[in-house]
Amino acid sequence: MWLELFLFVLLVLLLRYYFTRPSGMPPGPMVIPYVGNSLFPTISVVKKLRKKYGDIFKTELGQNKFIFLCNYKLIKEAMSRTELSDRPHLDLGFILSEGVPAGVIMTNGKHWQNARRFLLRNLRDLGMGKTYLEDAIQREAQLLVEDFKKHSGSPTLFPKSLNVAVLNVVWQMVASTRYDMDDERVLSIIKIIRSFETTSVLLILEFIPFIKKIIPDFIKNRLSLYTKMANLRKEAKTLIQDIKTAHRAQLDPDNPRDVIDEYLIAMDNKSDIAEYFSELDLVCVTFDLFNAGFDTTSNMLRWIILYMIKYPEVQRRVQEQIDAVVPRDTLPSYQHKPNLPLVEAMIQEALRFSSMVSLGVQRSPDRDIQVGGYLIPKGSFVFPATVCCHYDPQYWEHPDQFRLEHFLDDQGNFASQKEGFLPFGTGRRSCLGESLARMELFLFSSALLQNFTFSAPEGCEVNLEGDPRLPSVRLAHDQNIVITPRTKED
């Protein structure tokens, strides 16, 4: 009796699954109904599936459909469409707001449009991408150089000051605040954020939510999932609330100092968009900028250091050009940039070779759409797999080699415009801080290479694999390196 009932229910579910599936979707591996055909796909899996199924294919996890775009022109065309402007809703994206859409990175529609427009306007007014922001970056670069000197000589992990220096640049625009290189409060929040980035089990719980209900509490406690969430929420909210309270007390509507001042003024303004500026949104937008302010750029600087260790001849070429252009007692500036094509080419090649956000920033169509001749159902997760572009022999002569010549012309000049290159994304959701990130990467990396030579500990090789706990993002392994101060004779 029970067996027959079970088989009947199973048959009904299978029939429902197959007869309600939309037709015309991209090809992909065989799917187990209601389970899918993969865990969250890793970069290596995506590369293998591309070889088998082509430039657009599908995998499934639970009820979620993952569509991967692996061709430069396909990505450019798809990401420019307004129907693909939304981000998929993930609870992990709203830890501070406890699931309520807020902030700028993960919100959609008018909420996102107003938040992004507000931030772009005010960050530009406050100096993003302009030369007078250079002074703030160079101050941090000088302090970073001084801190690196303290770690020189013997093998050391990447100095934590790398995170704080990068954060301080954007944080001065956001909150008129900078932190000491060893500020424990900031380092604590950064540590918690890093722990989330390397907890891939959270992705499984996100995409197969019923598992969350059946995992025993002792396992959840063992994984510290909810403790981490609570700690991050508490630490970040406390930090931001303290800053907000101080800003409110000193607010002068006629003379805003930073993004938080501008936000408080917008909250007080009874305009038709005031509904998108709330206390909760202020906390979440500020945290979005805090997170973005240190994470990607500081990680990219780690990759640059690791590549200089792996390819010492490249490090030597870059240093020789810096020495020929910039006096040793002067930090490199944007004024020197046109005469430092090797520095620019090295940064671009590091962005390509690392392909840090390898599977791109996920999008989700707000309606059924056609891409590349296939149906992309509403609510799917669409991955612009930029790593496939960055290693496509159609665009790169030697895609598996770290070569400055990929970004130099025949005369040795910097070639900035390259097809097949999307390190900051494309379309309406492209990185809003790209100009700031490029300025930071140039000034920080050139200052470090002017003052130091980086190498591996004796008898060791640097690890360039990226953290295996992250399926779609390549974070540089924290590992021992040797920092050697350069002399005038070097």
Tab-separated table of C-alpha atoms in Angstrom:
chain	number	residue	atom	x	y	z
A	1	MET	CA	0.000	0.000	0.000
A	2	TRP	CA	2.637	2.522	1.092
A	3	LEU	CA	5.002	1.400	-1.658
A	4	GLU	CA	2.317	1.848	-4.312
A	5	LEU	CA	1.468	5.305	-2.933
A	6	PHE	CA	5.133	6.296	-2.931
A	7	LEU	CA	5.596	5.114	-6.530
A	8	PHE	CA	2.427	6.944	-7.616
A	9	VAL	CA	3.570	10.208	-6.025
A	10	LEU	CA	7.017	9.759	-7.549
A	11	LEU	CA	5.481	9.192	-10.987
A	12	VAL	CA	3.317	12.316	-10.652
A	13	LEU	CA	6.329	14.397	-9.635
A	14	LEU	CA	8.406	13.086	-12.536
A	15	LEU	CA	5.620	13.727	-15.044
A	16	ARG	CA	5.134	17.226	-13.633
A	17	TYR	CA	8.870	17.872	-13.848
A	18	TYR	CA	9.253	16.810	-17.472
A	19	PHE	CA	6.015	18.294	-18.833
A	20	THR	CA	6.510	21.701	-17.202
A	21	ARG	CA	10.135	22.106	-18.304
A	22	PRO	CA	10.549	24.855	-20.904
A	23	SER	CA	11.930	23.713	-24.251
A	24	GLY	CA	14.715	25.343	-26.214
A	25	MET	CA	17.137	25.830	-23.333
A	26	PRO	CA	20.917	25.492	-23.823
A	27	PRO	CA	22.490	22.009	-23.793
A	28	GLY	CA	24.086	20.567	-20.694
A	29	PRO	CA	24.715	17.424	-18.646
A	30	MET	CA	21.865	15.037	-17.803
A	31	VAL	CA	19.682	16.282	-14.956
A	32	ILE	CA	18.334	14.308	-11.990
A	33	PRO	CA	14.818	15.715	-11.421
A	34	TYR	CA	14.560	18.111	-8.442
A	35	VAL	CA	18.242	17.511	-7.615
A	36	GLY	CA	20.105	18.811	-10.649
A	37	ASN	CA	23.361	17.657	-12.150
A	38	SER	CA	26.072	19.401	-10.146
A	39	LEU	CA	27.031	21.232	-7.031
A	40	PHE	CA	28.025	24.840	-7.634
A	41	PRO	CA	30.220	24.485	-10.766
A	42	THR	CA	33.897	25.284	-10.325
A	43	ILE	CA	36.051	27.152	-12.824
A	44	SER	CA	37.701	23.943	-14.057
A	45	VAL	CA	34.309	22.240	-14.513
A	46	VAL	CA	33.004	25.197	-16.524
A	47	LYS	CA	36.045	25.029	-18.829
A	48	LYS	CA	35.479	21.296	-19.411
A	49	LEU	CA	31.755	21.729	-20.061
A	50	ARG	CA	32.471	24.502	-22.550
A	51	LYS	CA	34.642	22.133	-24.577
A	52	LYS	CA	31.800	19.604	-24.666
A	53	TYR	CA	28.709	21.804	-25.075
A	54	GLY	CA	29.975	25.039	-26.629
A	55	ASP	CA	29.857	28.717	-25.710
A	56	ILE	CA	26.492	28.555	-23.943
A	57	PHE	CA	25.359	25.674	-21.736
A	58	LYS	CA	23.241	24.890	-18.691
A	59	THR	CA	23.661	23.111	-15.372
A	60	GLU	CA	21.149	22.746	-12.549
A	61	LEU	CA	21.319	22.646	-8.765
A	62	GLY	CA	18.048	21.895	-7.029
A	63	GLN	CA	15.399	23.958	-8.816
A	64	ASN	CA	17.960	26.554	-9.952
A	65	LYS	CA	19.082	26.793	-13.564
A	66	PHE	CA	22.627	28.055	-14.178
A	67	ILE	CA	23.323	29.405	-17.675
A	68	PHE	CA	26.989	29.933	-18.595
A	69	LEU	CA	28.049	32.337	-21.341
A	70	CYS	CA	31.627	31.595	-22.440
A	71	ASN	CA	32.143	33.779	-25.504
A	72	TYR	CA	33.267	37.429	-25.467
A	73	LYS	CA	30.773	38.729	-28.034
A	74	LEU	CA	27.950	36.681	-26.519
A	75	ILE	CA	28.698	38.131	-23.068
A	76	LYS	CA	28.894	41.709	-24.401
A	77	GLU	CA	25.574	41.342	-26.213
A	78	ALA	CA	23.732	39.649	-23.349
A	79	MET	CA	25.001	41.869	-20.528
A	80	SER	CA	23.943	45.033	-22.376
A	81	ARG	CA	20.272	44.000	-22.340
A	82	THR	CA	17.955	45.696	-19.864
A	83	GLU	CA	16.157	42.375	-19.244
A	84	LEU	CA	19.437	41.079	-17.773
A	85	SER	CA	20.122	43.974	-15.405
A	86	ASP	CA	18.870	42.207	-12.277
A	87	ARG	CA	20.931	40.230	-9.796
A	88	PRO	CA	19.496	36.921	-8.495
A	89	HIS	CA	18.149	37.123	-4.954
A	90	LEU	CA	20.537	35.439	-2.520
A	91	ASP	CA	20.072	35.624	1.234
A	92	LEU	CA	23.868	35.758	1.571
A	93	GLY	CA	23.730	39.116	-0.190
A	94	PHE	CA	21.563	40.581	2.552
A	95	ILE	CA	23.237	39.410	5.760
A	96	LEU	CA	23.121	42.851	7.380
A	97	SER	CA	19.478	43.446	6.429
A	98	GLU	CA	18.462	39.869	7.353
A	99	GLY	CA	17.001	39.101	3.936
A	100	VAL	CA	15.436	42.496	3.187
A	101	PRO	CA	16.691	43.919	-0.155
A	102	ALA	CA	18.921	46.888	0.672
A	103	GLY	CA	22.175	48.450	-0.461
A	104	VAL	CA	23.485	48.659	-4.027
A	105	ILE	CA	25.297	45.423	-4.933
A	106	MET	CA	22.388	42.969	-4.724
A	107	THR	CA	19.274	45.144	-5.143
A	108	ASN	CA	17.301	45.453	-8.390
A	109	GLY	CA	14.927	47.726	-10.276
A	110	LYS	CA	14.419	51.343	-9.235
A	111	HIS	CA	15.990	50.643	-5.853
A	112	TRP	CA	19.278	49.670	-7.506
A	113	GLN	CA	19.074	52.357	-10.204
A	114	ASN	CA	18.687	55.153	-7.665
A	115	ALA	CA	21.388	53.776	-5.357
A	116	ARG	CA	23.901	53.324	-8.206
A	117	ARG	CA	23.152	56.729	-9.741
A	118	PHE	CA	23.507	58.386	-6.322
A	119	LEU	CA	26.829	56.683	-5.587
A	120	LEU	CA	28.335	57.308	-9.027
A	121	ARG	CA	27.479	60.994	-8.890
A	122	ASN	CA	28.781	61.528	-5.376
A	123	LEU	CA	31.904	59.377	-5.683
A	124	ARG	CA	32.850	61.282	-8.833
A	125	ASP	CA	32.201	64.608	-7.118
A	126	LEU	CA	34.402	63.437	-4.255
A	127	GLY	CA	37.277	62.575	-6.564
A	128	MET	CA	36.858	59.038	-7.936
A	129	GLY	CA	38.919	58.773	-11.086
A	130	LYS	CA	40.241	62.332	-10.760
A	131	THR	CA	43.860	63.261	-10.287
A	132	TYR	CA	43.344	65.044	-6.968
A	133	LEU	CA	42.400	61.690	-5.422
A	134	GLU	CA	45.959	60.697	-6.251
A	135	ASP	CA	47.281	62.510	-3.169
A	136	ALA	CA	45.160	60.336	-0.863
A	137	ILE	CA	46.323	57.146	-2.587
A	138	GLN	CA	49.961	58.208	-2.460
A	139	ARG	CA	49.710	58.938	1.266
A	140	GLU	CA	48.427	55.411	1.799
A	141	ALA	CA	51.089	54.031	-0.551
A	142	GLN	CA	53.831	55.716	1.486
A	143	LEU	CA	52.436	54.260	4.727
A	144	LEU	CA	52.124	50.865	3.040
A	145	VAL	CA	55.778	50.993	1.987
A	146	GLU	CA	56.793	51.846	5.561
A	147	ASP	CA	54.761	48.925	6.920
A	148	PHE	CA	56.191	46.494	4.347
A	149	LYS	CA	59.680	47.454	5.526
A	150	LYS	CA	58.743	46.113	8.975
A	151	HIS	CA	58.036	42.707	7.400
A	152	SER	CA	61.160	42.530	5.249
A	153	GLY	CA	64.017	40.079	5.491
A	154	SER	CA	62.452	36.797	6.569
A	155	PRO	CA	59.452	34.878	5.166
A	156	THR	CA	56.143	36.508	6.067
A	157	LEU	CA	52.485	36.246	5.149
A	158	PHE	CA	51.030	39.120	3.156
A	159	PRO	CA	50.985	42.119	5.529
A	160	LYS	CA	47.455	42.959	6.697
A	161	SER	CA	48.186	46.592	5.931
A	162	LEU	CA	47.493	45.773	2.273
A	163	ASN	CA	43.773	45.495	3.081
A	164	VAL	CA	43.670	48.601	5.257
A	165	ALA	CA	45.595	50.836	2.844
A	166	VAL	CA	43.198	50.034	0.004
A	167	LEU	CA	40.153	50.425	2.264
A	168	ASN	CA	41.349	53.810	3.512
A	169	VAL	CA	41.231	55.316	0.022
A	170	VAL	CA	37.537	54.677	-0.559
A	171	TRP	CA	36.657	55.097	3.121
A	172	GLN	CA	37.911	58.685	3.096
A	173	MET	CA	35.375	59.435	0.356
A	174	VAL	CA	32.634	57.475	2.106
A	175	ALA	CA	33.124	58.533	5.730
A	176	SER	CA	35.999	61.059	5.898
A	177	THR	CA	37.817	58.444	7.958
A	178	ARG	CA	41.041	56.492	7.661
A	179	TYR	CA	42.288	53.687	9.892
A	180	ASP	CA	45.694	52.802	11.241
A	181	MET	CA	47.340	49.905	9.435
A	182	ASP	CA	46.873	47.690	12.505
A	183	ASP	CA	43.361	48.809	13.530
A	184	GLU	CA	41.946	45.765	15.326
A	185	ARG	CA	38.293	46.651	14.767
A	186	VAL	CA	38.644	46.873	11.009
A	187	LEU	CA	40.874	43.806	10.802
A	188	SER	CA	38.244	41.859	12.776
A	189	ILE	CA	35.496	42.720	10.268
A	190	ILE	CA	37.787	41.893	7.337
A	191	LYS	CA	38.568	38.530	8.934
A	192	ILE	CA	34.852	37.705	9.288
A	193	ILE	CA	34.172	38.695	5.666
A	194	ARG	CA	37.048	36.489	4.505
A	195	SER	CA	35.609	33.556	6.482
A	196	PHE	CA	32.329	33.889	4.543
A	197	GLU	CA	34.147	33.999	1.218
A	198	THR	CA	35.759	30.642	1.954
A	199	THR	CA	32.663	28.862	3.308
A	200	SER	CA	31.353	27.153	0.169
A	201	VAL	CA	28.808	25.111	2.165
A	202	LEU	CA	26.769	28.315	2.453
A	203	LEU	CA	26.241	28.215	-1.311
A	204	ILE	CA	24.772	24.725	-1.089
A	205	LEU	CA	22.361	25.855	1.631
A	206	GLU	CA	21.459	28.854	-0.524
A	207	PHE	CA	20.583	26.835	-3.617
A	208	ILE	CA	19.055	23.770	-1.933
A	209	PRO	CA	17.283	25.416	1.019
A	210	PHE	CA	15.504	22.298	2.282
A	211	ILE	CA	18.920	20.923	3.300
A	212	LYS	CA	19.090	23.761	5.834
A	213	LYS	CA	16.039	22.302	7.564
A	214	ILE	CA	17.395	18.770	7.852
A	215	ILE	CA	20.968	19.543	8.946
A	216	PRO	CA	21.198	18.812	12.683
A	217	ASP	CA	21.941	21.814	14.897
A	218	PHE	CA	25.222	20.322	16.112
A	219	ILE	CA	26.534	20.293	12.531
A	220	LYS	CA	25.417	23.882	11.990
A	221	ASN	CA	27.158	24.853	15.203
A	222	ARG	CA	30.257	22.939	14.134
A	223	LEU	CA	30.358	24.887	10.887
A	224	SER	CA	29.773	28.102	12.873
A	225	LEU	CA	27.490	29.343	10.088
A	226	TYR	CA	25.036	31.283	12.198
A	227	THR	CA	27.700	32.473	14.604
A	228	LYS	CA	29.625	33.962	11.682
A	229	MET	CA	26.502	35.679	10.373
A	230	ALA	CA	25.649	37.089	13.795
A	231	ASN	CA	29.210	38.270	14.400
A	232	LEU	CA	29.469	39.987	11.029
A	233	ARG	CA	26.073	41.637	11.467
A	234	LYS	CA	26.983	42.882	14.950
A	235	GLU	CA	30.513	44.097	14.158
A	236	ALA	CA	29.633	45.814	10.887
A	237	LYS	CA	26.428	47.424	12.150
A	238	THR	CA	28.148	48.747	15.263
A	239	LEU	CA	30.991	50.265	13.240
A	240	ILE	CA	28.673	51.879	10.703
A	241	GLN	CA	26.137	53.076	13.288
A	242	ASP	CA	28.913	54.814	15.235
A	243	ILE	CA	30.071	56.583	12.078
A	244	LYS	CA	26.516	57.518	11.111
A	245	THR	CA	25.750	58.934	14.570
A	246	ALA	CA	28.881	61.102	14.468
A	247	HIS	CA	27.980	62.339	10.983
A	248	ARG	CA	24.412	63.165	11.976
A	249	ALA	CA	25.660	65.263	14.904
A	250	GLN	CA	28.012	67.275	12.662
A	251	LEU	CA	25.888	67.407	9.503
A	252	ASP	CA	25.931	70.663	7.542
A	253	PRO	CA	23.511	70.300	4.590
A	254	ASP	CA	25.251	73.144	2.753
A	255	ASN	CA	28.705	71.581	3.052
A	256	PRO	CA	28.558	67.774	2.735
A	257	ARG	CA	31.942	66.151	3.348
A	258	ASP	CA	31.440	62.611	2.067
A	259	VAL	CA	29.000	59.949	0.860
A	260	ILE	CA	27.430	59.466	4.297
A	261	ASP	CA	26.700	63.201	4.592
A	262	GLU	CA	25.139	63.158	1.120
A	263	TYR	CA	23.068	60.113	2.061
A	264	LEU	CA	21.771	61.718	5.259
A	265	ILE	CA	20.781	64.794	3.253
A	266	ALA	CA	18.983	62.580	0.711
A	267	MET	CA	17.160	60.818	3.570
A	268	ASP	CA	15.945	64.171	4.894
A	269	ASN	CA	14.899	65.333	1.443
A	270	LYS	CA	11.215	64.644	0.794
A	271	SER	CA	11.661	64.002	-2.921
A	272	ASP	CA	9.985	61.314	-5.014
A	273	ILE	CA	12.995	59.011	-4.538
A	274	ALA	CA	13.333	59.510	-0.776
A	275	GLU	CA	11.723	56.093	-0.208
A	276	TYR	CA	14.941	54.484	-1.457
A	277	PHE	CA	17.053	56.244	1.186
A	278	SER	CA	16.407	54.662	4.584
A	279	GLU	CA	18.406	54.004	7.754
A	280	LEU	CA	18.708	50.341	6.748
A	281	ASP	CA	19.826	51.259	3.239
A	282	LEU	CA	22.452	53.626	4.611
A	283	VAL	CA	23.942	50.815	6.695
A	284	CYS	CA	23.877	48.367	3.764
A	285	VAL	CA	25.207	50.805	1.148
A	286	THR	CA	28.017	51.771	3.511
A	287	PHE	CA	28.849	48.113	4.115
A	288	ASP	CA	28.763	47.403	0.367
A	289	LEU	CA	31.341	50.150	-0.114
A	290	PHE	CA	33.375	48.912	2.868
A	291	ASN	CA	33.475	45.403	1.400
A	292	ALA	CA	34.154	46.507	-2.171
A	293	GLY	CA	36.629	49.094	-0.912
A	294	PHE	CA	39.219	46.569	0.171
A	295	ASP	CA	38.372	43.149	-1.193
A	296	THR	CA	38.923	43.028	-4.930
A	297	THR	CA	41.740	45.585	-5.177
A	298	SER	CA	43.752	44.225	-2.247
A	299	ASN	CA	43.338	40.700	-3.608
A	300	MET	CA	44.517	41.879	-7.026
A	301	LEU	CA	47.626	43.406	-5.448
A	302	ARG	CA	48.351	40.001	-3.908
A	303	TRP	CA	48.103	38.390	-7.333
A	304	ILE	CA	50.470	41.006	-8.762
A	305	ILE	CA	53.040	40.252	-6.044
A	306	LEU	CA	52.701	36.495	-6.628
A	307	TYR	CA	53.131	36.889	-10.392
A	308	MET	CA	56.233	39.028	-9.845
A	309	ILE	CA	57.639	36.222	-7.698
A	310	LYS	CA	56.731	33.565	-10.273
A	311	TYR	CA	58.113	35.602	-13.179
A	312	PRO	CA	61.197	37.420	-11.814
A	313	GLU	CA	62.276	38.543	-15.286
A	314	VAL	CA	58.996	40.483	-15.595
A	315	GLN	CA	59.555	41.980	-12.143
A	316	ARG	CA	63.047	43.077	-13.186
A	317	ARG	CA	61.818	44.658	-16.461
A	318	VAL	CA	59.116	46.618	-14.654
A	319	GLN	CA	61.523	47.793	-11.940
A	320	GLU	CA	64.099	48.914	-14.502
A	321	GLN	CA	61.504	51.049	-16.269
A	322	ILE	CA	60.304	52.572	-12.986
A	323	ASP	CA	63.916	53.384	-12.050
A	324	ALA	CA	64.511	55.027	-15.439
A	325	VAL	CA	61.417	57.241	-15.176
A	326	VAL	CA	60.853	57.943	-11.458
A	327	PRO	CA	63.476	59.345	-9.053
A	328	ARG	CA	64.089	56.842	-6.251
A	329	ASP	CA	63.122	59.367	-3.545
A	330	THR	CA	59.779	60.084	-5.263
A	331	LEU	CA	56.781	57.767	-5.411
A	332	PRO	CA	55.407	57.027	-8.895
A	333	SER	CA	52.512	59.302	-9.820
A	334	TYR	CA	49.914	59.552	-12.561
A	335	GLN	CA	52.202	62.089	-14.204
A	336	HIS	CA	54.660	59.233	-14.796
A	337	LYS	CA	51.982	56.873	-16.142
A	338	PRO	CA	52.427	57.601	-19.893
A	339	ASN	CA	56.110	56.703	-19.557
A	340	LEU	CA	55.486	53.440	-17.680
A	341	PRO	CA	53.840	51.178	-20.288
A	342	LEU	CA	55.362	48.062	-18.710
A	343	VAL	CA	53.646	48.807	-15.383
A	344	GLU	CA	50.305	49.245	-17.136
A	345	ALA	CA	50.795	46.115	-19.243
A	346	MET	CA	51.796	44.127	-16.152
A	347	ILE	CA	48.628	45.179	-14.295
A	348	GLN	CA	46.413	44.344	-17.286
A	349	GLU	CA	48.090	40.977	-17.759
A	350	ALA	CA	47.696	40.209	-14.043
A	351	LEU	CA	43.985	41.050	-14.329
A	352	ARG	CA	43.691	38.729	-17.328
A	353	PHE	CA	45.821	35.906	-15.982
A	354	SER	CA	44.177	35.824	-12.548
A	355	SER	CA	40.637	36.300	-13.934
A	356	MET	CA	39.730	36.943	-10.334
A	357	VAL	CA	35.944	37.064	-10.797
A	358	SER	CA	36.234	34.112	-13.157
A	359	LEU	CA	32.548	33.344	-13.651
A	360	GLY	CA	31.516	36.979	-13.564
A	361	VAL	CA	28.838	38.756	-11.582
A	362	GLN	CA	25.671	36.683	-11.892
A	363	ARG	CA	22.606	38.193	-13.558
A	364	SER	CA	19.003	37.025	-13.642
A	365	PRO	CA	16.508	37.846	-16.427
A	366	ASP	CA	13.269	39.481	-15.315
A	367	ARG	CA	11.414	37.655	-18.113
A	368	ASP	CA	12.027	34.766	-20.537
A	369	ILE	CA	14.595	35.883	-23.116
A	370	GLN	CA	16.561	34.475	-26.057
A	371	VAL	CA	20.369	34.531	-25.980
A	372	GLY	CA	22.519	32.881	-28.630
A	373	GLY	CA	19.450	31.174	-30.082
A	374	TYR	CA	18.482	29.561	-26.758
A	375	LEU	CA	15.746	30.219	-24.220
A	376	ILE	CA	16.943	31.683	-20.911
A	377	PRO	CA	14.026	31.311	-18.462
A	378	LYS	CA	13.028	34.089	-16.101
A	379	GLY	CA	14.818	33.763	-12.756
A	380	SER	CA	17.772	31.754	-14.106
A	381	PHE	CA	21.288	32.439	-12.874
A	382	VAL	CA	23.309	33.759	-15.814
A	383	PHE	CA	27.103	33.594	-15.465
A	384	PRO	CA	29.264	35.697	-17.826
A	385	ALA	CA	32.295	33.383	-17.632
A	386	THR	CA	34.981	35.969	-18.345
A	387	VAL	CA	37.757	33.457	-17.600
A	388	CYS	CA	36.881	31.781	-20.913
A	389	CYS	CA	37.385	35.098	-22.743
A	390	HIS	CA	40.669	35.761	-20.969
A	391	TYR	CA	42.114	32.429	-22.111
A	392	ASP	CA	40.590	32.353	-25.594
A	393	PRO	CA	43.299	31.897	-28.289
A	394	GLN	CA	41.102	33.927	-30.636
A	395	TYR	CA	42.145	37.026	-28.672
A	396	TRP	CA	45.446	36.062	-27.034
A	397	GLU	CA	48.505	34.781	-28.869
A	398	HIS	CA	49.772	32.806	-25.868
A	399	PRO	CA	46.782	32.613	-23.475
A	400	ASP	CA	48.451	30.252	-20.996
A	401	GLN	CA	51.573	32.387	-20.627
A	402	PHE	CA	52.058	35.537	-18.536
A	403	ARG	CA	53.280	37.931	-21.230
A	404	LEU	CA	53.407	41.727	-21.065
A	405	GLU	CA	53.312	41.696	-24.878
A	406	HIS	CA	49.602	40.881	-24.716
A	407	PHE	CA	49.119	44.563	-23.844
A	408	LEU	CA	51.975	46.167	-25.790
A	409	ASP	CA	52.044	47.160	-29.449
A	410	ASP	CA	54.957	46.554	-31.813
A	411	GLN	CA	56.649	49.763	-30.613
A	412	GLY	CA	56.386	48.780	-26.950
A	413	ASN	CA	53.570	51.220	-26.217
A	414	PHE	CA	50.705	50.293	-23.919
A	415	ALA	CA	47.722	48.886	-25.853
A	416	SER	CA	44.760	49.566	-23.591
A	417	GLN	CA	41.847	48.528	-25.821
A	418	LYS	CA	41.692	44.760	-26.205
A	419	GLU	CA	38.821	42.558	-27.297
A	420	GLY	CA	38.350	39.489	-25.140
A	421	PHE	CA	39.169	41.437	-21.953
A	422	LEU	CA	36.467	42.057	-19.320
A	423	PRO	CA	38.134	42.337	-15.877
A	424	PHE	CA	35.523	44.778	-14.548
A	425	GLY	CA	32.487	43.247	-16.206
A	426	THR	CA	30.368	44.888	-18.879
A	427	GLY	CA	26.914	46.364	-19.291
A	428	ARG	CA	24.757	48.137	-16.747
A	429	ARG	CA	26.135	46.128	-13.818
A	430	SER	CA	29.798	46.718	-14.610
A	431	CYS	CA	31.987	47.707	-11.669
A	432	LEU	CA	31.090	51.253	-10.579
A	433	GLY	CA	34.526	51.667	-8.971
A	434	GLU	CA	36.600	50.710	-12.030
A	435	SER	CA	38.349	54.074	-12.425
A	436	LEU	CA	39.268	54.148	-8.723
A	437	ALA	CA	40.482	50.540	-8.797
A	438	ARG	CA	42.697	51.216	-11.816
A	439	MET	CA	44.246	54.254	-10.138
A	440	GLU	CA	44.886	52.288	-6.939
A	441	LEU	CA	46.407	49.325	-8.761
A	442	PHE	CA	48.795	51.573	-10.669
A	443	LEU	CA	49.938	53.709	-7.727
A	444	PHE	CA	50.148	50.930	-5.127
A	445	SER	CA	51.855	48.337	-7.337
A	446	SER	CA	54.368	50.789	-8.801
A	447	ALA	CA	55.240	52.092	-5.308
A	448	LEU	CA	55.788	48.559	-4.002
A	449	LEU	CA	57.907	47.485	-6.981
A	450	GLN	CA	59.929	50.685	-6.791
A	451	ASN	CA	60.832	49.953	-3.172
A	452	PHE	CA	60.886	46.151	-2.907
A	453	THR	CA	61.812	42.967	-4.706
A	454	PHE	CA	59.504	40.048	-3.966
A	455	SER	CA	60.593	36.409	-3.906
A	456	ALA	CA	59.581	33.006	-2.560
A	457	PRO	CA	61.194	31.540	0.575
A	458	GLU	CA	64.255	29.465	-0.238
A	459	GLY	CA	63.293	26.080	-1.664
A	460	CYS	CA	59.607	27.036	-2.077
A	461	GLU	CA	57.329	27.796	-5.017
A	462	VAL	CA	54.449	30.257	-4.903
A	463	ASN	CA	50.951	28.798	-5.089
A	464	LEU	CA	49.029	30.273	-8.028
A	465	GLU	CA	46.040	27.921	-7.896
A	466	GLY	CA	43.650	30.178	-6.024
A	467	ASP	CA	41.650	29.148	-2.976
A	468	PRO	CA	39.885	25.834	-3.814
A	469	ARG	CA	37.058	26.563	-1.349
A	470	LEU	CA	35.723	29.221	-3.715
A	471	PRO	CA	33.953	27.880	-6.815
A	472	SER	CA	33.715	31.025	-8.957
A	473	VAL	CA	36.196	33.572	-7.557
A	474	ARG	CA	39.987	33.265	-7.440
A	475	LEU	CA	41.384	34.618	-4.180
A	476	ALA	CA	45.154	34.484	-3.857
A	477	HIS	CA	46.349	32.030	-1.221
A	478	ASP	CA	47.742	33.684	1.891
A	479	GLN	CA	51.268	32.307	1.849
A	480	ASN	CA	54.793	33.114	2.893
A	481	ILE	CA	56.714	35.536	0.719
A	482	VAL	CA	60.034	37.337	1.129
A	483	ILE	CA	60.051	41.149	0.952
A	484	THR	CA	63.503	42.598	0.207
A	485	PRO	CA	63.984	46.398	0.299
A	486	ARG	CA	65.696	47.724	-2.817
A	487	THR	CA	68.771	49.928	-2.595
A	488	LYS	CA	69.843	52.639	-5.017
A	489	GLU	CA	72.254	50.145	-6.534
A	490	ASP	CA	69.501	47.582	-7.305
